[in-house]
Coordinates of C-alpha atoms and ligand atoms in Angstrom, one line a residue:
M1 CA 127.6 81.6 53.9
A2 CA 127.9 84.5 54.1
A3 CA 123.8 84.8 53.5
L4 CA 123.3 82.7 56.4
S5 CA 125.6 84.8 58.8
R6 CA 123.7 87.7 58.0
R7 CA 120.1 85.8 58.3
S8 CA 122.2 85.0 61.9
L9 CA 122.7 88.7 62.7
F10 CA 120.2 89.7 61.4
A11 CA 118.2 87.3 64.2
G12 CA 120.3 88.7 66.9
A13 CA 119.6 92.1 65.9
C14 CA 115.9 91.6 66.4
A15 CA 116.3 89.8 69.7
V16 CA 118.0 93.6 71.1
V17 CA 115.3 96.0 69.1
A18 CA 112.9 93.8 71.0
L19 CA 113.8 94.3 74.3
G20 CA 113.3 97.4 73.1
S21 CA 116.9 99.1 72.1
S22 CA 115.0 102.1 70.7
E23 CA 114.4 103.5 73.9
V24 CA 117.2 105.1 76.3
P25 CA 118.3 103.3 78.8
A26 CA 116.7 104.6 81.9
A27 CA 119.6 105.0 83.0
A28 CA 121.5 107.0 80.4
N29 CA 118.2 109.1 80.7
A30 CA 119.0 110.7 84.8
A31 CA 121.9 112.1 82.2
V32 CA 120.9 113.5 79.8
K33 CA 119.0 116.6 79.6
K34 CA 117.7 119.0 77.1
I35 CA 119.2 122.9 76.9
A36 CA 118.6 125.1 74.3
G37 CA 118.5 124.9 70.8
G38 CA 117.2 121.0 71.5
R39 CA 120.6 120.4 72.1
L40 CA 121.4 117.6 75.0
S41 CA 123.6 118.4 78.1
V42 CA 125.0 114.5 79.2
N43 CA 126.9 113.6 82.7
L44 CA 129.1 111.0 81.2
K45 CA 130.4 109.0 84.6
A46 CA 126.1 108.9 85.2
V47 CA 126.8 106.9 81.5
P48 CA 126.9 103.4 82.5
A49 CA 127.4 101.9 78.7
L50 CA 130.1 104.5 78.9
S51 CA 131.8 103.4 81.3
N52 CA 134.8 102.1 79.7
V53 CA 136.3 102.7 76.0
G54 CA 134.0 101.2 73.0
G55 CA 130.9 102.0 74.2
A56 CA 128.1 103.8 73.0
T57 CA 124.5 103.6 73.3
R58 CA 121.6 106.0 72.5
I59 CA 121.2 108.7 73.9
G60 CA 118.1 110.7 72.8
S61 CA 117.1 113.0 70.5
I62 CA 117.5 115.8 68.7
K63 CA 114.7 117.4 66.5
G64 CA 113.4 114.2 66.3
M65 CA 116.8 112.4 65.2
P66 CA 118.1 109.9 67.1
V67 CA 121.4 110.0 68.1
G68 CA 123.6 107.7 69.4
I69 CA 127.0 108.7 71.8
A70 CA 130.4 106.0 72.0
R71 CA 133.6 106.3 74.0
T72 CA 136.5 105.8 72.0
G73 CA 138.6 106.7 74.3
T74 CA 140.2 107.8 77.6
S75 CA 137.9 111.7 77.4
K76 CA 137.2 111.6 74.1
Y77 CA 133.7 110.6 72.4
V78 CA 131.7 110.7 69.6
A79 CA 128.4 111.4 68.4
F80 CA 125.8 110.4 65.9
S81 CA 122.5 110.2 63.7
L82 CA 121.5 107.1 64.6
R83 CA 119.6 107.3 60.7
C84 CA 120.8 105.1 58.6
P85 CA 122.5 106.4 55.5
H86 CA 120.9 104.2 53.1
Q87 CA 117.0 105.1 53.0
G88 CA 116.9 106.4 57.0
I89 CA 115.8 103.6 59.0
T90 CA 117.2 104.0 62.7
V91 CA 119.0 101.2 64.0
G92 CA 119.6 99.3 67.2
R93 CA 122.2 98.2 68.8
T94 CA 124.0 94.7 69.5
E95 CA 126.8 93.5 70.5
N96 CA 129.2 94.7 68.0
G97 CA 128.1 98.0 67.2
W98 CA 124.9 98.9 65.1
V99 CA 122.8 97.1 63.3
C100 CA 119.4 98.5 61.0
S101 CA 116.4 96.1 60.6
A102 CA 115.3 96.8 57.2
H103 CA 118.6 95.7 54.7
L104 CA 120.7 94.5 57.3
S105 CA 123.5 97.2 57.2
E106 CA 125.8 97.2 59.9
F107 CA 128.5 99.7 61.6
E108 CA 131.2 99.8 64.9
P109 CA 130.1 101.3 68.7
D110 CA 131.3 104.7 66.8
G111 CA 129.1 104.2 63.7
D112 CA 131.5 103.4 60.9
L113 CA 130.4 101.2 58.4
V114 CA 131.5 97.4 59.0
L115 CA 128.8 96.5 55.6
G116 CA 126.7 97.8 53.4
P117 CA 124.0 98.6 51.8
A118 CA 124.5 101.9 53.2
T119 CA 128.4 103.4 52.4
T120 CA 129.4 105.7 55.1
G121 CA 129.1 105.1 58.4
L122 CA 126.4 107.4 60.8
A123 CA 126.4 110.9 60.1
P124 CA 128.4 113.1 63.1
V125 CA 126.7 115.1 65.1
P126 CA 128.8 117.9 66.8
I127 CA 129.6 117.3 70.1
K128 CA 132.1 119.2 72.6
V129 CA 133.8 118.0 76.4
S130 CA 133.9 120.1 79.4
R131 CA 134.1 119.0 83.0
G132 CA 132.6 115.3 82.1
V133 CA 130.0 116.5 80.6
A134 CA 129.5 116.8 76.8
T135 CA 127.1 119.0 74.9
I136 CA 125.7 117.5 71.5
G137 CA 123.9 119.0 69.1
Ligands
LIG1 S1 117.5 102.2 55.4 FE1 119.5 100.7 56.3 S2 120.0 99.0 55.3 FE2 119.1 100.3 54.2

C-alpha cells in the first residue's frame, strides 16, 4: 500500500517537474539579483510564492547550487540547497513540499525531511532579512 502511495506521489511530482518547477519562476526572477560573492538579493514582497506563511519556491542558484526559500513565519524565512542530501539530485517543488525524482525522498516546504531514503533535510543556506530584502548565501 505504501508503494502505491509513493508511486502516485511520484506521478504527480513528475507532472510538476514537467511543468518546469526546476526553473526559477519568472515572477521570482525579476525580484532576484546576483550580488558580490555569488550571493542572491531577493525583494521578498515581489515573490508571489512567499506572500503567505508556508510558501516556498526555487529562488535561483549560488555557485551552481540550486537554492530554495520558504516563508516560515510573518517575517521569518529560511533558505536551503535544493540538492537532495541522498545523492545530490535536484529536488522539485510539489503541492506539499519538495520531492526527489531519483528515489522519492520527500521534504517539507521549509526543507525538513519527511520521507527517505535521505536521512536529513535539505541543507540550510545562510539567509539574512532586512527591510524586506533577503540576502542569501
Ligand atoms: S538522490 Fe534523492 S532520494 Fe536518492
